């Protein structure tokens, strides 16, 4: 069996990259693709409100899938993608791209949903680490508050997923929970 594709979905500031990095430390062969490695190159070329923005984002994802998910040389390595997709039409379509890539590569698809207490989430999103990250990460608590009140995190109905509340757990604890969940499903 090929190694799994682990898709970590959560609101900005929920701890996706921090947890994914801790997960990578548990398995030396894990490939980690943070959503900002796919977002930032497109945002550098095209404003987010440009009509071609989503098409270019899709092209970035497809290139990453070709290199890290479906390439025969990558099939033995677990891959972790971080993402934020809400439960709207665009979010559903993007989420299904990850699932389809896993299916095309005959990889187990393991969705993980990170949630966080609103006040902690608002604190994290405007933290110094995020502000200094050099990425296009959301750093506005006001924008996040609007997102939290107007949208819902996308979740797959048709495959087993793991939801973890990161509010009071360390990144290492959350990573261990994900690691154990993947192994219980039969993934490497």
PDB file of C-alpha atoms in Angstrom:
ATOM      1  CA  UNK A   1       0.000   0.000   0.000  1.00  0.00           C
ATOM      2  CA  UNK A   2       1.190   3.508  -0.771  1.00  0.00           C
ATOM      3  CA  UNK A   3       1.782   6.032   1.997  1.00  0.00           C
ATOM      4  CA  UNK A   4      -1.158   8.238   2.997  1.00  0.00           C
ATOM      5  CA  UNK A   5      -2.030  11.777   2.037  1.00  0.00           C
ATOM      6  CA  UNK A   6      -2.924  13.614   5.254  1.00  0.00           C
ATOM      7  CA  UNK A   7      -4.964  16.764   4.612  1.00  0.00           C
ATOM      8  CA  UNK A   8      -5.058  19.124   7.598  1.00  0.00           C
ATOM      9  CA  UNK A   9      -7.881  21.648   7.300  1.00  0.00           C
ATOM     10  CA  UNK A  10      -8.396  24.437   9.813  1.00  0.00           C
ATOM     11  CA  UNK A  11      -9.072  28.136  10.155  1.00  0.00           C
ATOM     12  CA  UNK A  12      -6.079  30.477  10.053  1.00  0.00           C
ATOM     13  CA  UNK A  13      -4.277  30.383  13.380  1.00  0.00           C
ATOM     14  CA  UNK A  14      -5.613  26.981  14.424  1.00  0.00           C
ATOM     15  CA  UNK A  15      -2.092  25.538  14.414  1.00  0.00           C
ATOM     16  CA  UNK A  16      -1.958  23.692  11.093  1.00  0.00           C
ATOM     17  CA  UNK A  17       1.693  24.345  10.190  1.00  0.00           C
ATOM     18  CA  UNK A  18       2.916  24.041  13.782  1.00  0.00           C
ATOM     19  CA  UNK A  19       1.151  20.696  14.190  1.00  0.00           C
ATOM     20  CA  UNK A  20       2.243  19.476  10.743  1.00  0.00           C
ATOM     21  CA  UNK A  21       5.857  20.319  11.588  1.00  0.00           C
ATOM     22  CA  UNK A  22       5.530  18.350  14.840  1.00  0.00           C
ATOM     23  CA  UNK A  23       3.987  15.485  12.859  1.00  0.00           C
ATOM     24  CA  UNK A  24       6.902  15.598  10.416  1.00  0.00           C
ATOM     25  CA  UNK A  25       9.271  15.204  13.376  1.00  0.00           C
ATOM     26  CA  UNK A  26       7.552  11.894  14.242  1.00  0.00           C
ATOM     27  CA  UNK A  27       8.267  10.378  10.831  1.00  0.00           C
ATOM     28  CA  UNK A  28      11.457  11.400   9.073  1.00  0.00           C
ATOM     29  CA  UNK A  29      10.137  10.548   5.626  1.00  0.00           C
ATOM     30  CA  UNK A  30       7.033  12.773   5.818  1.00  0.00           C
ATOM     31  CA  UNK A  31       6.787  15.432   3.123  1.00  0.00           C
ATOM     32  CA  UNK A  32       5.099  18.619   4.323  1.00  0.00           C
ATOM     33  CA  UNK A  33       3.463  21.121   1.972  1.00  0.00           C
ATOM     34  CA  UNK A  34       2.170  24.154   3.845  1.00  0.00           C
ATOM     35  CA  UNK A  35      -0.714  25.892   2.101  1.00  0.00           C
ATOM     36  CA  UNK A  36       1.321  29.103   1.897  1.00  0.00           C
ATOM     37  CA  UNK A  37       3.929  27.419  -0.288  1.00  0.00           C
ATOM     38  CA  UNK A  38       1.055  27.086  -2.777  1.00  0.00           C
ATOM     39  CA  UNK A  39      -0.675  30.417  -2.061  1.00  0.00           C
ATOM     40  CA  UNK A  40       2.237  32.846  -1.854  1.00  0.00           C
ATOM     41  CA  UNK A  41       3.746  32.306  -5.339  1.00  0.00           C
ATOM     42  CA  UNK A  42       0.339  32.969  -6.896  1.00  0.00           C
ATOM     43  CA  UNK A  43      -0.357  35.964  -4.647  1.00  0.00           C
ATOM     44  CA  UNK A  44       3.008  37.426  -5.680  1.00  0.00           C
ATOM     45  CA  UNK A  45       1.898  37.356  -9.344  1.00  0.00           C
ATOM     46  CA  UNK A  46      -1.840  37.973  -9.163  1.00  0.00           C
ATOM     47  CA  UNK A  47      -4.045  39.821  -6.657  1.00  0.00           C
ATOM     48  CA  UNK A  48      -6.529  37.588  -4.833  1.00  0.00           C
ATOM     49  CA  UNK A  49      -9.465  39.410  -6.433  1.00  0.00           C
ATOM     50  CA  UNK A  50      -8.175  38.837 -10.002  1.00  0.00           C
ATOM     51  CA  UNK A  51     -10.412  36.562 -12.139  1.00  0.00           C
ATOM     52  CA  UNK A  52      -7.487  34.177 -12.810  1.00  0.00           C
ATOM     53  CA  UNK A  53      -6.420  33.844  -9.173  1.00  0.00           C
ATOM     54  CA  UNK A  54      -8.301  30.618  -8.394  1.00  0.00           C
ATOM     55  CA  UNK A  55      -7.249  29.048 -11.706  1.00  0.00           C
ATOM     56  CA  UNK A  56      -3.599  29.810 -10.905  1.00  0.00           C
ATOM     57  CA  UNK A  57      -4.011  28.413  -7.393  1.00  0.00           C
ATOM     58  CA  UNK A  58      -5.401  25.221  -8.907  1.00  0.00           C
ATOM     59  CA  UNK A  59      -2.385  24.995 -11.246  1.00  0.00           C
ATOM     60  CA  UNK A  60      -0.049  25.294  -8.218  1.00  0.00           C
ATOM     61  CA  UNK A  61      -1.923  22.499  -6.436  1.00  0.00           C
ATOM     62  CA  UNK A  62      -1.850  20.268  -9.495  1.00  0.00           C
ATOM     63  CA  UNK A  63       1.912  20.777  -9.869  1.00  0.00           C
ATOM     64  CA  UNK A  64       2.393  19.840  -6.207  1.00  0.00           C
ATOM     65  CA  UNK A  65       0.190  16.770  -6.664  1.00  0.00           C
ATOM     66  CA  UNK A  66       2.251  15.692  -9.662  1.00  0.00           C
ATOM     67  CA  UNK A  67       5.533  16.090  -7.832  1.00  0.00           C
ATOM     68  CA  UNK A  68       4.608  14.881  -4.345  1.00  0.00           C
ATOM     69  CA  UNK A  69       1.444  12.749  -4.550  1.00  0.00           C
ATOM     70  CA  UNK A  70       1.234  10.854  -7.835  1.00  0.00           C
ATOM     71  CA  UNK A  71       4.902  10.640  -8.830  1.00  0.00           C
ATOM     72  CA  UNK A  72       6.089   7.007  -8.528  1.00  0.00           C
ATOM     73  CA  UNK A  73       9.195   8.177  -6.645  1.00  0.00           C
ATOM     74  CA  UNK A  74       7.036   9.780  -3.919  1.00  0.00           C
ATOM     75  CA  UNK A  75       4.520   7.009  -3.259  1.00  0.00           C
ATOM     76  CA  UNK A  76       6.376   5.535  -0.281  1.00  0.00           C
ATOM     77  CA  UNK A  77       6.520   8.874   1.531  1.00  0.00           C
ATOM     78  CA  UNK A  78       3.557  10.099   3.566  1.00  0.00           C
ATOM     79  CA  UNK A  79       2.553  13.607   2.537  1.00  0.00           C
ATOM     80  CA  UNK A  80       0.908  16.242   4.699  1.00  0.00           C
ATOM     81  CA  UNK A  81      -0.865  19.229   3.187  1.00  0.00           C
ATOM     82  CA  UNK A  82      -2.141  22.086   5.329  1.00  0.00           C
ATOM     83  CA  UNK A  83      -5.144  24.031   4.093  1.00  0.00           C
ATOM     84  CA  UNK A  84      -8.098  26.200   4.984  1.00  0.00           C
ATOM     85  CA  UNK A  85     -11.270  25.397   3.084  1.00  0.00           C
ATOM     86  CA  UNK A  86     -14.694  26.482   4.214  1.00  0.00           C
ATOM     87  CA  UNK A  87     -17.945  24.707   3.479  1.00  0.00           C
ATOM     88  CA  UNK A  88     -18.833  26.679   0.351  1.00  0.00           C
ATOM     89  CA  UNK A  89     -18.723  25.628  -3.308  1.00  0.00           C
ATOM     90  CA  UNK A  90     -15.107  26.732  -3.846  1.00  0.00           C
ATOM     91  CA  UNK A  91     -13.960  25.097  -0.602  1.00  0.00           C
ATOM     92  CA  UNK A  92     -15.671  21.834  -1.505  1.00  0.00           C
ATOM     93  CA  UNK A  93     -14.148  21.795  -4.997  1.00  0.00           C
ATOM     94  CA  UNK A  94     -10.641  22.465  -3.684  1.00  0.00           C
ATOM     95  CA  UNK A  95     -10.953  19.874  -0.907  1.00  0.00           C
ATOM     96  CA  UNK A  96     -12.059  17.255  -3.412  1.00  0.00           C
ATOM     97  CA  UNK A  97      -8.926  17.961  -5.499  1.00  0.00           C
ATOM     98  CA  UNK A  98      -6.827  16.640  -2.602  1.00  0.00           C
ATOM     99  CA  UNK A  99      -8.993  13.569  -2.210  1.00  0.00           C
ATOM    100  CA  UNK A 100      -8.917  12.897  -5.961  1.00  0.00           C
ATOM    101  CA  UNK A 101      -5.117  13.207  -6.055  1.00  0.00           C
ATOM    102  CA  UNK A 102      -4.862  10.628  -3.265  1.00  0.00           C
ATOM    103  CA  UNK A 103      -7.256   8.291  -5.089  1.00  0.00           C
ATOM    104  CA  UNK A 104      -5.362   8.675  -8.372  1.00  0.00           C
ATOM    105  CA  UNK A 105      -2.169   7.676  -6.580  1.00  0.00           C
ATOM    106  CA  UNK A 106      -3.876   4.831  -4.678  1.00  0.00           C
ATOM    107  CA  UNK A 107      -2.959   6.545  -1.423  1.00  0.00           C
ATOM    108  CA  UNK A 108      -5.137   6.425   1.669  1.00  0.00           C
ATOM    109  CA  UNK A 109      -6.750   9.840   2.154  1.00  0.00           C
ATOM    110  CA  UNK A 110      -6.824  11.017   5.763  1.00  0.00           C
ATOM    111  CA  UNK A 111      -8.629  14.291   6.464  1.00  0.00           C
ATOM    112  CA  UNK A 112      -7.823  16.005   9.749  1.00  0.00           C
ATOM    113  CA  UNK A 113      -9.748  19.000  11.051  1.00  0.00           C
ATOM    114  CA  UNK A 114      -8.140  21.338  13.564  1.00  0.00           C
ATOM    115  CA  UNK A 115     -10.431  23.463  15.683  1.00  0.00           C
ATOM    116  CA  UNK A 116      -9.630  25.991  18.369  1.00  0.00           C
ATOM    117  CA  UNK A 117     -11.454  28.093  20.951  1.00  0.00           C
ATOM    118  CA  UNK A 118     -12.338  31.435  19.332  1.00  0.00           C
ATOM    119  CA  UNK A 119     -10.454  33.621  21.813  1.00  0.00           C
ATOM    120  CA  UNK A 120      -7.318  31.472  21.555  1.00  0.00           C
ATOM    121  CA  UNK A 121      -7.651  31.420  17.769  1.00  0.00           C
ATOM    122  CA  UNK A 122      -7.900  35.236  17.669  1.00  0.00           C
ATOM    123  CA  UNK A 123      -4.825  35.507  19.899  1.00  0.00           C
ATOM    124  CA  UNK A 124      -2.804  33.121  17.761  1.00  0.00           C
ATOM    125  CA  UNK A 125      -3.676  34.725  14.436  1.00  0.00           C
ATOM    126  CA  UNK A 126      -2.123  38.019  15.490  1.00  0.00           C
ATOM    127  CA  UNK A 127       0.925  36.515  17.233  1.00  0.00           C
ATOM    128  CA  UNK A 128       4.435  37.834  16.641  1.00  0.00           C
ATOM    129  CA  UNK A 129       5.435  34.557  14.972  1.00  0.00           C
ATOM    130  CA  UNK A 130       2.723  34.939  12.333  1.00  0.00           C
ATOM    131  CA  UNK A 131       3.481  38.616  11.855  1.00  0.00           C
ATOM    132  CA  UNK A 132       7.156  37.797  11.255  1.00  0.00           C
ATOM    133  CA  UNK A 133       6.531  34.716   9.082  1.00  0.00           C
ATOM    134  CA  UNK A 134       7.240  36.485   5.787  1.00  0.00           C
ATOM    135  CA  UNK A 135       4.180  34.856   4.231  1.00  0.00           C
ATOM    136  CA  UNK A 136       0.710  36.047   3.289  1.00  0.00           C
ATOM    137  CA  UNK A 137      -0.729  34.396   6.410  1.00  0.00           C
ATOM    138  CA  UNK A 138      -3.769  36.119   7.845  1.00  0.00           C
ATOM    139  CA  UNK A 139      -2.748  38.250  10.835  1.00  0.00           C
ATOM    140  CA  UNK A 140      -5.909  40.273  11.427  1.00  0.00           C
ATOM    141  CA  UNK A 141      -8.037  39.176  14.376  1.00  0.00           C
ATOM    142  CA  UNK A 142     -10.924  41.255  13.008  1.00  0.00           C
ATOM    143  CA  UNK A 143     -10.903  39.474   9.648  1.00  0.00           C
ATOM    144  CA  UNK A 144     -10.658  36.087  11.359  1.00  0.00           C
ATOM    145  CA  UNK A 145     -13.530  36.974  13.669  1.00  0.00           C
ATOM    146  CA  UNK A 146     -15.667  37.738  10.603  1.00  0.00           C
ATOM    147  CA  UNK A 147     -14.637  34.446   9.004  1.00  0.00           C
ATOM    148  CA  UNK A 148     -15.461  32.473  12.137  1.00  0.00           C
ATOM    149  CA  UNK A 149     -18.910  34.045  12.363  1.00  0.00           C
ATOM    150  CA  UNK A 150     -19.798  33.695   8.683  1.00  0.00           C
ATOM    151  CA  UNK A 151     -18.299  30.382   7.568  1.00  0.00           C
ATOM    152  CA  UNK A 152     -17.974  26.755   8.566  1.00  0.00           C
ATOM    153  CA  UNK A 153     -14.934  24.545   8.125  1.00  0.00           C
ATOM    154  CA  UNK A 154     -15.344  22.059   5.269  1.00  0.00           C
ATOM    155  CA  UNK A 155     -15.518  18.409   6.355  1.00  0.00           C
ATOM    156  CA  UNK A 156     -15.853  15.314   4.192  1.00  0.00           C
ATOM    157  CA  UNK A 157     -19.002  13.298   4.817  1.00  0.00           C
ATOM    158  CA  UNK A 158     -17.830  10.200   2.988  1.00  0.00           C
ATOM    159  CA  UNK A 159     -14.499   9.328   4.581  1.00  0.00           C
ATOM    160  CA  UNK A 160     -13.363   8.979   8.176  1.00  0.00           C
ATOM    161  CA  UNK A 161     -11.756  12.123   9.487  1.00  0.00           C
ATOM    162  CA  UNK A 162     -10.208  13.169  12.754  1.00  0.00           C
ATOM    163  CA  UNK A 163     -11.186  16.376  14.541  1.00  0.00           C
ATOM    164  CA  UNK A 164      -8.743  17.698  17.121  1.00  0.00           C
ATOM    165  CA  UNK A 165      -9.245  20.716  19.362  1.00  0.00           C
ATOM    166  CA  UNK A 166      -5.845  22.424  19.567  1.00  0.00           C
ATOM    167  CA  UNK A 167      -6.861  24.979  22.207  1.00  0.00           C
ATOM    168  CA  UNK A 168      -5.127  23.411  25.189  1.00  0.00           C
ATOM    169  CA  UNK A 169      -2.971  20.716  23.592  1.00  0.00           C
ATOM    170  CA  UNK A 170       0.646  21.114  22.614  1.00  0.00           C
ATOM    171  CA  UNK A 171       1.564  20.715  18.941  1.00  0.00           C
ATOM    172  CA  UNK A 172       3.391  17.499  19.875  1.00  0.00           C
ATOM    173  CA  UNK A 173       0.246  16.079  21.535  1.00  0.00           C
ATOM    174  CA  UNK A 174      -1.895  16.906  18.500  1.00  0.00           C
ATOM    175  CA  UNK A 175       0.723  15.469  16.148  1.00  0.00           C
ATOM    176  CA  UNK A 176       0.832  12.237  18.177  1.00  0.00           C
ATOM    177  CA  UNK A 177      -2.973  12.002  18.009  1.00  0.00           C
ATOM    178  CA  UNK A 178      -2.864  12.377  14.217  1.00  0.00           C
ATOM    179  CA  UNK A 179       0.039   9.924  13.933  1.00  0.00           C
ATOM    180  CA  UNK A 180      -1.838   7.326  15.989  1.00  0.00           C
ATOM    181  CA  UNK A 181      -5.026   7.879  13.977  1.00  0.00           C
ATOM    182  CA  UNK A 182      -3.181   7.329  10.676  1.00  0.00           C
ATOM    183  CA  UNK A 183      -1.603   4.133  12.001  1.00  0.00           C
ATOM    184  CA  UNK A 184      -4.968   2.874  13.296  1.00  0.00           C
ATOM    185  CA  UNK A 185      -6.326   3.299   9.763  1.00  0.00           C
ATOM    186  CA  UNK A 186      -3.448   1.194   8.442  1.00  0.00           C
ATOM    187  CA  UNK A 187      -1.351   4.052   7.067  1.00  0.00           C
ATOM    188  CA  UNK A 188       2.418   4.283   7.419  1.00  0.00           C
TER     189      UNK A 188
END
